[in-house]
XYZ file of C-alpha atoms in Angstrom:
722
model
C 25.041 -7.378 -0.737
C 24.847 -3.875 0.612
C 28.168 -2.121 0.014
C 26.367 1.130 0.775
C 25.507 -0.167 4.228
C 29.188 -0.299 5.019
C 30.200 2.920 3.306
C 27.377 5.030 4.711
C 27.960 3.632 8.185
C 31.356 5.208 8.429
C 33.960 3.097 6.629
C 35.928 6.110 5.459
C 39.370 5.515 4.047
C 41.872 8.316 3.590
C 44.009 8.290 0.462
C 47.534 9.599 0.897
C 50.347 9.291 -1.643
C 53.347 7.252 -0.561
C 56.738 8.764 0.247
C 58.230 7.584 -3.028
C 55.945 9.764 -5.188
C 57.849 12.392 -7.172
C 56.607 15.837 -8.101
C 58.893 17.462 -10.708
C 59.857 21.016 -9.844
C 60.857 21.953 -13.363
C 60.094 20.213 -16.644
C 62.881 19.791 -19.185
C 62.997 22.403 -21.884
C 61.974 19.996 -24.630
C 58.710 19.187 -22.714
C 57.374 22.718 -22.504
C 54.641 22.024 -25.103
C 53.266 18.940 -23.212
C 50.822 19.193 -20.288
C 52.536 18.539 -16.965
C 51.895 15.137 -15.390
C 49.154 15.106 -12.735
C 50.306 16.024 -9.287
C 50.044 13.648 -6.380
C 47.276 15.880 -5.042
C 45.302 15.546 -8.306
C 45.835 11.782 -8.398
C 44.707 11.460 -4.801
C 41.567 13.443 -5.585
C 40.724 11.198 -8.568
C 41.524 8.100 -6.510
C 38.752 9.143 -4.117
C 36.311 10.324 -6.810
C 33.056 8.878 -8.122
C 34.291 8.244 -11.686
C 35.297 4.557 -11.709
C 37.638 4.887 -14.712
C 39.509 7.870 -13.269
C 39.619 6.236 -9.844
C 41.209 3.025 -11.148
C 43.757 4.905 -13.293
C 44.729 7.350 -10.535
C 44.913 4.710 -7.817
C 47.028 2.498 -10.094
C 49.517 5.330 -10.614
C 49.699 6.008 -6.889
C 50.153 2.297 -6.140
C 52.988 2.088 -8.668
C 54.630 5.142 -7.130
C 54.353 3.911 -3.544
C 57.484 2.063 -2.435
C 56.685 1.354 1.193
C 54.346 -1.549 1.827
C 52.307 -0.151 4.693
C 48.784 0.928 5.680
C 48.859 3.764 3.138
C 49.431 1.305 0.311
C 46.665 -0.963 1.629
C 44.267 1.996 1.559
C 45.158 2.635 -2.086
C 44.337 -0.975 -3.023
C 40.988 -0.627 -1.271
C 40.297 2.650 -3.065
C 41.002 0.998 -6.433
C 38.777 -1.927 -5.450
C 35.878 0.513 -5.138
C 36.492 1.533 -8.749
C 36.379 -2.083 -9.903
C 33.146 -2.605 -7.984
C 31.735 0.443 -9.786
C 32.535 -1.336 -13.068
C 31.170 -4.612 -11.652
C 34.574 -6.248 -12.031
C 34.276 -8.072 -8.737
C 37.163 -10.498 -9.273
C 39.542 -7.580 -9.733
C 38.115 -5.901 -6.640
C 38.658 -9.076 -4.604
C 42.294 -9.235 -5.766
C 42.825 -5.677 -4.529
C 41.199 -6.469 -1.193
C 43.536 -9.494 -0.992
C 46.515 -7.153 -1.420
C 45.166 -4.796 1.242
C 44.582 -7.621 3.696
C 48.039 -9.058 3.061
C 49.348 -5.756 4.376
C 46.673 -5.317 7.085
C 45.393 -8.816 7.950
C 43.509 -7.693 11.072
C 41.744 -4.734 9.456
C 38.062 -5.384 10.176
C 36.837 -2.839 7.628
C 38.776 -4.499 4.816
C 37.480 -7.944 5.764
C 33.931 -6.633 5.634
C 34.533 -4.979 2.272
C 36.018 -8.142 0.777
C 33.075 -10.086 2.183
C 30.740 -7.679 0.420
C 32.672 -8.100 -2.833
C 32.418 -11.889 -2.503
C 28.686 -11.438 -2.006
C 28.404 -9.315 -5.151
C 30.317 -12.034 -7.001
C 27.901 -14.753 -5.822
C 30.492 -16.401 -3.553
C 28.340 -16.472 -0.423
C 30.372 -19.023 1.626
C 33.516 -16.917 1.207
C 31.534 -13.789 2.073
C 30.335 -15.405 5.292
C 33.861 -16.574 6.146
C 35.280 -13.046 5.856
C 32.433 -11.576 7.875
C 32.846 -14.287 10.532
C 36.497 -13.298 10.876
C 35.575 -9.630 11.094
C 33.125 -10.365 13.920
C 35.736 -12.444 15.769
C 38.174 -9.520 15.554
C 35.594 -6.941 16.617
C 32.261 -8.279 17.908
C 30.953 -4.710 18.251
C 31.447 -3.809 14.585
C 27.820 -3.541 13.454
C 28.602 -3.385 9.716
C 29.978 -6.923 9.945
C 26.734 -8.164 11.512
C 24.605 -6.281 8.966
C 26.495 -7.620 5.973
C 26.715 -11.163 7.315
C 22.941 -10.973 7.727
C 22.715 -9.949 4.069
C 24.954 -12.887 3.119
C 22.773 -15.329 5.038
C 19.698 -13.776 3.427
C 21.213 -14.273 -0.028
C 21.839 -17.916 0.893
C 18.202 -18.348 1.928
C 18.957 -18.678 5.653
C 16.328 -16.263 6.975
C 16.708 -17.299 10.627
C 20.424 -16.520 10.773
C 19.914 -13.336 8.773
C 17.270 -12.146 11.245
C 19.521 -12.952 14.204
C 22.368 -10.903 12.708
C 20.083 -7.954 11.968
C 18.787 -8.128 15.543
C 22.378 -8.043 16.808
C 23.262 -5.050 14.598
C 20.226 -3.160 15.883
C 21.146 -3.972 19.490
C 24.651 -2.586 18.876
C 23.305 0.682 17.431
C 19.541 1.274 17.851
C 19.891 4.674 16.200
C 21.161 3.270 12.880
C 18.343 2.952 10.315
C 20.171 0.336 8.218
C 19.402 -2.556 10.576
C 15.700 -1.780 10.671
C 15.605 -1.484 6.876
C 17.290 -4.848 6.282
C 15.110 -6.578 8.875
C 11.986 -4.967 7.429
C 12.774 -6.294 3.961
C 13.491 -9.748 5.387
C 10.215 -9.794 7.303
C 8.345 -8.545 4.253
C 9.755 -11.392 2.153
C 8.515 -13.810 4.827
C 5.011 -12.337 4.694
C 5.306 -10.765 8.166
C 3.883 -7.484 6.945
C 2.888 -5.923 10.266
C 6.330 -6.561 11.760
C 7.995 -5.253 8.590
C 5.902 -2.078 8.731
C 6.905 -1.539 12.354
C 10.564 -1.802 11.297
C 10.114 0.664 8.444
C 8.413 3.079 10.835
C 11.320 2.709 13.268
C 13.794 3.221 10.436
C 12.135 6.501 9.508
C 11.915 7.629 13.138
C 15.608 7.218 14.013
C 17.033 9.051 11.014
C 16.093 11.650 8.448
C 13.620 10.195 5.964
C 14.970 9.224 2.561
C 13.077 8.794 -0.675
C 14.235 5.179 -0.877
C 13.066 4.410 2.661
C 9.673 6.000 2.054
C 9.378 4.100 -1.233
C 10.132 0.750 0.414
C 7.494 1.445 3.051
C 4.963 2.448 0.384
C 5.628 -0.764 -1.562
C 4.921 -2.756 1.597
C 1.696 -0.845 2.230
C 0.648 -1.733 -1.327
C 1.201 -5.417 -0.603
C -0.898 -5.012 2.544
C -3.734 -3.509 0.491
C -3.387 -0.174 2.305
C -3.413 1.937 -0.819
C -4.295 5.273 0.796
C -1.267 5.314 3.131
C 0.859 3.943 0.277
C -0.100 6.904 -1.901
C 0.752 9.284 0.948
C 4.147 7.578 1.282
C 4.897 8.081 -2.401
C 3.903 11.739 -2.109
C 6.443 12.181 0.701
C 9.119 10.393 -1.333
C 8.406 12.552 -4.388
C 8.822 15.706 -2.302
C 12.322 14.491 -1.406
C 13.220 13.227 -4.905
C 11.033 15.080 -7.436
C 13.118 13.889 -10.412
C 12.985 10.157 -9.619
C 10.692 8.902 -12.373
C 10.126 5.500 -10.748
C 8.201 7.102 -7.874
C 5.657 8.647 -10.246
C 5.140 5.387 -12.100
C 4.672 3.399 -8.894
C 2.290 5.969 -7.435
C 0.339 5.850 -10.691
C -0.263 2.131 -10.124
C -1.587 2.831 -6.613
C -3.849 5.581 -7.902
C -5.155 3.303 -10.632
C -5.957 0.611 -8.066
C -7.894 3.270 -6.137
C -9.651 4.151 -9.423
C -8.096 7.625 -9.469
C -7.299 7.269 -13.142
C -6.824 10.986 -13.792
C -4.268 11.166 -10.996
C -2.565 8.076 -12.405
C -2.332 9.669 -15.856
C -0.861 12.839 -14.351
C 1.834 10.773 -12.633
C 2.640 8.820 -15.783
C 2.905 12.028 -17.788
C 5.321 13.355 -15.152
C 7.427 10.170 -15.384
C 7.522 10.364 -19.184
C 8.464 14.029 -19.070
C 11.486 13.084 -16.963
C 12.336 9.997 -19.074
C 10.598 10.137 -22.497
C 11.696 6.578 -23.388
C 10.265 4.995 -20.233
C 8.678 1.861 -21.690
C 7.000 0.636 -18.493
C 5.368 4.034 -17.951
C 3.968 3.944 -21.493
C 2.627 0.437 -20.878
C 0.935 1.412 -17.616
C -0.442 4.523 -19.307
C -2.052 2.308 -21.923
C -3.628 0.150 -19.201
C -5.038 3.207 -17.410
C -6.488 4.569 -20.636
C -8.043 1.137 -21.232
C -9.737 1.362 -17.820
C -11.085 4.800 -18.716
C -12.546 3.449 -21.957
C -10.280 5.729 -24.007
C -9.315 2.876 -26.266
C -7.797 4.750 -29.197
C -5.486 6.676 -26.873
C -4.622 3.388 -25.173
C -3.584 1.934 -28.539
C -1.297 4.934 -29.129
C 0.352 4.540 -25.704
C 0.841 0.802 -26.157
C 2.241 1.317 -29.665
C 4.723 3.772 -28.166
C 5.704 1.157 -25.580
C 6.261 -1.442 -28.317
C 8.558 0.936 -30.201
C 10.706 0.994 -27.069
C 10.491 -2.772 -26.505
C 8.826 -4.894 -29.167
C 9.483 -8.085 -27.192
C 7.299 -7.282 -24.175
C 4.483 -9.885 -24.117
C 2.466 -7.834 -21.621
C 2.254 -4.921 -24.052
C 1.176 -7.166 -26.938
C -1.468 -8.751 -24.697
C -2.796 -5.375 -23.528
C -2.897 -4.117 -27.106
C -4.817 -7.245 -28.097
C -7.473 -6.566 -25.444
C -7.889 -2.932 -26.448
C -8.106 -3.723 -30.162
C -10.749 -6.348 -29.365
C -12.736 -3.730 -27.453
C -12.488 -1.479 -30.524
C -13.907 -4.318 -32.632
C -10.673 -4.838 -34.569
C -10.746 -8.604 -34.158
C -8.110 -9.615 -36.707
C -5.530 -7.124 -35.444
C -6.360 -8.109 -31.858
C -5.775 -11.793 -32.578
C -2.415 -11.043 -34.218
C -1.265 -9.213 -31.093
C -2.611 -11.957 -28.818
C -0.765 -14.596 -30.845
C 2.425 -12.542 -30.567
C 2.048 -12.388 -26.773
C 1.661 -16.172 -26.598
C 4.656 -16.634 -28.915
C 6.836 -14.435 -26.669
C 5.733 -16.087 -23.416
C 4.418 -19.568 -24.239
C 5.118 -20.950 -20.765
C 3.134 -18.344 -18.814
C -0.615 -18.338 -18.262
C -1.424 -14.656 -18.745
C -1.117 -14.478 -22.576
C -3.515 -17.431 -22.965
C -6.074 -15.692 -20.735
C -5.827 -12.519 -22.824
C -6.093 -14.455 -26.086
C -9.137 -16.267 -24.669
C -10.698 -12.854 -24.034
C -10.044 -11.813 -27.641
C -11.432 -15.093 -28.987
C -14.516 -14.856 -26.783
C -15.202 -11.300 -27.975
C -15.077 -12.505 -31.569
C -17.423 -15.432 -30.875
C -14.837 -18.228 -31.067
C -15.980 -19.999 -27.917
C -14.239 -23.355 -28.412
C -10.860 -21.770 -29.071
C -11.335 -19.463 -26.100
C -12.073 -22.387 -23.770
C -9.009 -24.232 -25.102
C -6.829 -21.268 -24.153
C -8.477 -21.087 -20.728
C -7.641 -24.754 -20.205
C -4.027 -24.179 -21.269
C -3.697 -21.346 -18.742
C -4.940 -23.682 -16.018
C -2.493 -26.414 -17.051
C 0.404 -23.958 -16.831
C -0.572 -22.519 -13.445
C -3.279 -24.594 -11.737
C -2.815 -23.003 -8.294
C -3.051 -19.370 -9.407
C -6.009 -17.297 -8.229
C -5.258 -14.893 -11.089
C -5.775 -17.687 -13.607
C -9.065 -18.699 -11.964
C -10.246 -15.089 -12.005
C -9.287 -14.729 -15.670
C -11.130 -17.918 -16.543
C -14.220 -16.721 -14.671
C -14.133 -13.406 -16.532
C -14.022 -15.091 -19.934
C -16.652 -17.681 -19.011
C -18.934 -14.798 -17.997
C -18.240 -13.130 -21.337
C -19.245 -16.384 -23.041
C -22.456 -16.352 -20.960
C -21.362 -19.519 -19.140
C -22.419 -18.561 -15.609
C -22.082 -22.029 -14.060
C -18.374 -22.584 -14.860
C -17.680 -18.932 -14.049
C -19.217 -19.358 -10.594
C -17.308 -22.601 -10.111
C -13.994 -20.839 -10.785
C -14.866 -18.044 -8.351
C -15.916 -20.547 -5.697
C -12.463 -22.157 -5.925
C -10.796 -18.777 -5.362
C -13.097 -17.859 -2.482
C -12.692 -21.243 -0.809
C -8.973 -20.487 -0.542
C -9.390 -16.778 0.205
C -12.890 -15.734 1.345
C -11.807 -12.060 1.320
C -10.630 -11.961 -2.295
C -12.211 -8.695 -3.393
C -11.863 -9.287 -7.131
C -13.582 -12.685 -6.870
C -16.391 -11.207 -4.779
C -16.832 -8.388 -7.275
C -17.025 -10.780 -10.210
C -19.433 -13.117 -8.415
C -21.651 -10.198 -7.457
C -21.861 -9.226 -11.131
C -23.007 -12.752 -11.978
C -25.650 -12.702 -9.220
C -26.869 -9.305 -10.428
C -27.106 -10.563 -13.993
C -29.347 -13.361 -12.702
C -31.441 -10.907 -10.694
C -30.271 -12.300 -7.332
C -29.694 -8.884 -5.780
C -29.521 -10.002 -2.138
C -26.593 -12.267 -3.001
C -24.964 -9.537 -5.069
C -25.234 -7.038 -2.207
C -23.822 -9.541 0.299
C -20.777 -10.177 -1.893
C -20.236 -6.467 -2.510
C -20.507 -5.703 1.202
C -17.691 -8.197 1.751
C -15.704 -6.827 -1.193
C -15.966 -3.309 0.229
C -14.138 -4.559 3.321
C -11.226 -6.195 1.507
C -11.061 -4.123 -1.698
C -12.354 -0.608 -0.902
C -12.097 0.873 -4.396
C -14.372 3.142 -6.371
C -15.193 0.234 -8.695
C -16.484 -1.867 -5.793
C -18.478 0.950 -4.197
C -20.000 1.953 -7.540
C -21.065 -1.656 -8.236
C -22.396 -1.914 -4.684
C -24.385 1.280 -5.140
C -25.978 -0.087 -8.310
C -26.850 -3.387 -6.616
C -28.292 -1.685 -3.533
C -30.409 0.585 -5.708
C -31.783 -2.383 -7.627
C -32.445 -4.080 -4.273
C -34.541 -1.117 -3.103
C -32.031 0.164 -0.523
C -31.949 3.731 -1.818
C -30.122 5.505 1.005
C -27.365 2.876 1.271
C -27.070 2.826 -2.520
C -26.504 6.550 -2.746
C -24.080 6.534 0.163
C -22.079 3.820 -1.597
C -21.998 5.832 -4.814
C -20.891 8.825 -2.787
C -18.054 6.758 -1.348
C -17.005 5.813 -4.897
C -16.793 9.492 -5.824
C -14.892 10.300 -2.631
C -12.305 7.663 -3.541
C -12.102 8.684 -7.212
C -13.657 12.101 -7.968
C -15.560 12.006 -11.231
C -15.524 8.182 -11.401
C -17.535 7.510 -14.607
C -19.524 4.465 -13.405
C -20.662 6.273 -10.248
C -21.626 9.428 -12.126
C -23.562 7.425 -14.707
C -25.453 5.612 -11.938
C -26.329 8.912 -10.259
C -27.568 10.350 -13.545
C -29.833 7.308 -13.986
C -31.165 7.677 -10.445
C -31.965 11.353 -11.060
C -33.862 10.377 -14.213
C -35.734 7.503 -12.525
C -36.774 9.568 -9.506
C -37.891 12.405 -11.779
C -40.370 10.012 -13.416
C -41.577 8.828 -9.997
C -42.072 12.405 -8.772
C -43.888 13.336 -11.974
C -46.327 10.499 -11.300
C -46.615 11.203 -7.552
C -45.330 14.529 -6.243
C -45.867 13.508 -2.614
C -43.369 10.644 -2.804
C -40.950 11.685 -0.040
C -38.502 8.845 -0.764
C -38.170 9.861 -4.405
C -37.570 13.500 -3.463
C -34.881 12.458 -0.978
C -33.157 10.088 -3.398
C -33.087 12.718 -6.106
C -31.798 15.299 -3.631
C -29.071 12.930 -2.461
C -28.017 12.157 -6.031
C -28.004 15.842 -6.979
C -25.870 16.695 -3.947
C -23.340 14.068 -4.982
C -23.343 15.498 -8.507
C -22.592 18.943 -7.076
C -26.034 20.395 -7.854
C -26.885 21.769 -4.408
C -29.467 24.347 -5.515
C -31.534 21.728 -7.341
C -31.262 19.395 -4.348
C -32.559 22.139 -2.037
C -35.971 22.172 -3.669
C -36.384 18.427 -3.195
C -35.344 18.640 0.466
C -37.840 21.435 1.082
C -40.587 19.297 -0.437
C -39.613 16.263 1.657
C -39.436 18.197 4.935
C -42.730 19.941 4.201
C -44.311 16.499 3.962
C -42.408 14.999 6.945
C -40.611 17.442 9.245
C -39.162 14.627 11.408
C -37.631 12.613 8.593
C -34.106 11.763 9.787
C -32.750 11.204 6.297
C -34.095 14.561 5.118
C -32.554 16.355 8.103
C -29.217 14.666 7.502
C -29.214 15.595 3.828
C -30.125 19.189 4.667
C -27.130 19.173 7.009
C -24.927 18.031 4.127
C -26.387 20.760 1.930
C -25.693 23.360 4.608
C -22.110 22.144 4.916
C -21.584 22.832 1.208
C -22.741 26.396 1.954
C -20.295 26.746 4.877
C -23.153 26.825 7.415
C -21.432 24.591 9.982
C -23.586 25.473 13.009
C -26.839 24.893 11.109
C -25.465 21.639 9.656
C -24.552 20.396 13.141
C -28.056 21.177 14.372
C -29.516 19.116 11.523
C -27.193 16.151 12.256
C -28.129 16.317 15.937
C -31.821 16.319 15.043
C -31.399 13.406 12.625
C -29.562 11.301 15.211
C -32.117 12.117 17.896
C -34.721 10.524 15.615
C -32.526 7.659 14.314
C -29.395 6.994 16.408
C -28.395 4.192 14.018
C -28.049 6.459 10.968
C -24.485 5.599 9.916
C -24.231 8.452 7.432
C -25.336 11.008 10.031
C -22.724 9.631 12.434
C -20.080 10.006 9.749
C -21.225 13.496 8.823
C -21.300 14.707 12.418
C -17.986 13.014 13.196
C -16.310 14.660 10.211
C -17.778 18.047 11.144
C -16.694 17.623 14.786
C -13.130 16.927 13.624
C -13.132 20.245 11.787
C -14.399 21.942 14.952
C -11.562 20.305 16.991
C -14.046 18.274 19.049
C -11.907 15.131 19.118
C -13.979 13.258 21.683
C -17.234 13.907 19.832
C -15.700 13.030 16.480
C -14.189 9.780 17.747
C -17.413 8.736 19.465
C -19.445 9.217 16.281
C -16.911 7.592 13.962
C -16.474 4.585 16.246
C -20.230 4.143 16.454
C -20.522 4.424 12.660
C -17.932 1.677 12.310
C -19.732 -0.496 14.865
C -23.005 -0.077 12.984
C -21.413 -0.676 9.582
C -17.997 -2.413 9.478
C -17.776 -1.570 5.747
C -17.671 2.162 6.599
C -14.096 2.529 5.416
C -14.180 6.302 5.652
C -14.911 6.063 9.384
C -11.991 3.658 9.826
C -9.681 5.950 7.861
C -10.673 9.059 9.828
C -10.318 7.233 13.138
C -6.868 6.041 12.164
C -5.814 9.586 11.306
C -6.958 10.981 14.653
C -5.864 8.134 16.967
C -2.513 9.663 17.969
C -3.867 13.178 18.712
C -6.801 11.587 20.542
C -4.462 9.515 22.750
C -2.236 12.528 23.419
C -5.211 14.687 24.348
C -6.491 12.018 26.734
C -3.118 12.137 28.487
C -3.256 15.901 28.758
C -6.847 15.726 30.022
C -6.719 12.610 32.258
C -10.057 13.387 33.949
C -12.013 13.925 30.733
C -14.452 10.980 30.843
C -15.889 11.670 27.397
C -12.395 11.639 25.896
C -11.508 8.319 27.554
C -14.767 6.730 26.439
C -14.220 7.940 22.866
C -10.620 6.696 22.887
C -11.669 3.261 24.132
C -14.396 2.983 21.499
C -11.997 4.105 18.778
C -9.487 1.435 19.739
C -12.207 -1.210 20.025
C -13.775 -0.504 16.624
C -10.395 -0.474 14.874
C -9.502 -3.885 16.289
C -7.065 -2.898 19.062
C -8.631 -4.697 22.040
C -5.593 -4.319 24.325
C -5.484 -0.532 24.066
C -9.286 -0.419 24.304
C -9.139 -2.308 27.623
C -6.449 0.090 28.852
C -8.521 3.166 27.956
C -11.733 1.820 29.502
C -9.813 0.779 32.641
C -8.625 4.363 33.002
C -12.268 5.409 32.747
C -13.489 2.942 35.406
C -10.606 3.930 37.683
C -11.601 7.562 37.275
C -15.319 6.927 37.789
C -16.427 3.523 39.059
C -20.051 4.622 38.652
C -19.674 5.256 34.923
C -21.504 2.376 33.250
C -19.948 3.224 29.866
C -16.491 2.270 31.111
C -17.583 -1.191 32.285
C -19.675 -1.696 29.132
C -16.760 -0.770 26.883
C -14.218 -2.858 28.769
C -16.569 -5.837 28.784
C -16.914 -5.728 25.003
C -13.144 -5.299 24.572
C -12.509 -8.316 26.804
C -15.001 -10.327 24.782
C -13.224 -9.287 21.568
C -9.987 -10.572 23.087
C -11.585 -13.879 24.093
C -11.843 -13.214 27.845
C -15.414 -14.450 28.316
C -15.375 -14.454 32.120
C -13.929 -10.957 32.350
C -16.484 -9.733 29.821
C -19.405 -11.191 31.789
C -18.099 -9.707 35.032
C -17.727 -6.185 33.578
C -20.991 -6.249 31.643
C -22.905 -7.351 34.744
C -21.335 -4.413 36.562
C -22.448 -2.081 33.758
C -25.977 -3.478 33.901
C -26.139 -2.983 37.664
C -25.293 0.696 37.128
C -27.683 1.111 34.168
C -30.374 -1.610 34.495
C -32.488 -0.584 31.533
C -29.722 -0.316 28.962
C -30.641 -2.679 26.123
C -27.230 -2.426 24.457
C -25.578 -3.674 27.645
C -28.161 -6.452 27.912
C -27.434 -7.587 24.344
C -23.677 -7.521 24.927
C -24.092 -9.562 28.125
C -26.189 -12.141 26.280
C -23.475 -12.399 23.601
C -20.807 -12.876 26.265
C -22.757 -15.624 27.994
C -23.340 -17.344 24.651
C -19.632 -17.221 23.788
C -17.708 -20.515 24.194
C -15.816 -20.949 27.424
C -12.044 -20.730 27.280
C -10.258 -24.104 27.656
C -8.800 -24.690 31.138
C -5.213 -23.680 31.719
C -2.647 -26.433 32.335
C -3.066 -27.777 35.866
C -6.644 -26.482 36.247
C -9.590 -28.908 36.555
C -11.626 -29.182 33.372
């Protein structure tokens, strides 16, 4: 239970020596060579200090010297109890709180502190009893509510815990502790959005702490929001630059985002602070494995084993890396050790199956896969591991079956979609591979997914989308090896095509796009000139020239190219993104939001558009308030809300637009689509018909109206005729 919650909230106890304490004025002559005994002032200082040993000794001396059994003596017992808690001697602490409460039986602070000590000691019913009494004595004492909530939480009574946290927050809405406890409770219950709201409130009512920022970042990780999680760790590190745990945890986030160089930098920082940090060494080995730097990975994992030779995860990781180096015998020894250390968990069997499959021992590998499934039949991780090894054994049918099980339970499982896409691609079924990777890009937007998607799209003949996907991979993880290798292959392939047919505009554009992504702008320029000479109204060529001009700091010329490209092809998602990004830099919030929202509407996998919209939503809303008659701003705000899934705020923004200008078809069109997104079919039809009456030839409005009419009718409300 949270002793700190009570201490930090203002339970401050003064320590004053009792009247019976003696301070000698003159030592006897024979004692001149001995140090004088500590003064009452020195003892009092130690009794309040952070050193548990000194605190207990000093408080004990003061207690022995205090003759009057009053509040001062009770405070000394409480002070000594803190020392025992520091040494985790909770029974002794409870005895001291008993003494204090015998002297001050109605002291609410002491009841709360003893309740906390009972909680530390695992005596939850007694903790609750003390905290109940504290609340009866002072119903407005928030620390009692907070700590009783913690006691209920420890007992597994989430409902009562939540009620107590709610009460503590109501008593003091400016205290961050209540929001923090409730956030952690909601997180444990899987109520991530509500937990995030509590963490945000916690950070808004008080000065941010590294711990608070870390807790919020951990939640964002669980939510799959790795970008904001990384930003949260960066803020925490600025506040606590010597807290090694923050670097290690941020390294994990960076690795998930495929920023392996950033992850290594963080792990090096953690190990510089704590050279014997075994977990950091282990994670460093895993990152080096991902980078294909297998020998360095072995060295890192060996270093981790020197710090903890009984870690099965390290033995398993070392087994995988040794197998990848072709050292099959050594790999199997490590895999066997992992199984020996953790025979009742599935993971070591999956890793040993990988080692056995690499060395051609298919039957033994399958036996280990079956054992993993016996141990944990409901685990998606086990199914994914089995699929990976079956694929390695060239057993596509059972691999697909395992992935189908995972996806039946969780259709958005990005890892399963990625693995299944690889199997489709191996079989030449590129349409299926692209479909799975499009879905994976929505739920697992990592460089690995976008690089695989780029490869699949290229093989499927979708050159522009392929190169944009590879560009997204590099944006997420600069220098990502798989993306760079794919771009190098595309440059080589298009060079052969151009050599055979110099007038091939598509080949020139694909090579130019690849060269731009590789940072070779001058070489790309020649290809763009050739393409535009052959087709001056090619939207893709104009867009790419705009990107080239941006690299040369020619913003006005780049904007002109994006405008020209979109005039030719309004559905060019990349041009929308490019112009939106450029408009943000030029402080044109309305223009930027309009383009980014449209990009997201055209391509829901456009994660960059979603990220940029999220970053500008607050300034966009504030600007719309400062410019209440700016129709373009209101339209952009409504579209931004709509495309990021906030139908309620979208309706509010579009309503402001229709109130401002009833003749503005865009307001009715936007509100109609927002109402449809919220399930209000009748309202959607009404508003879309209004939009169509104002703009009869608008095909987008016509399509939206057809969708609304085709939507199922809402069930009748209670009391209404069906």
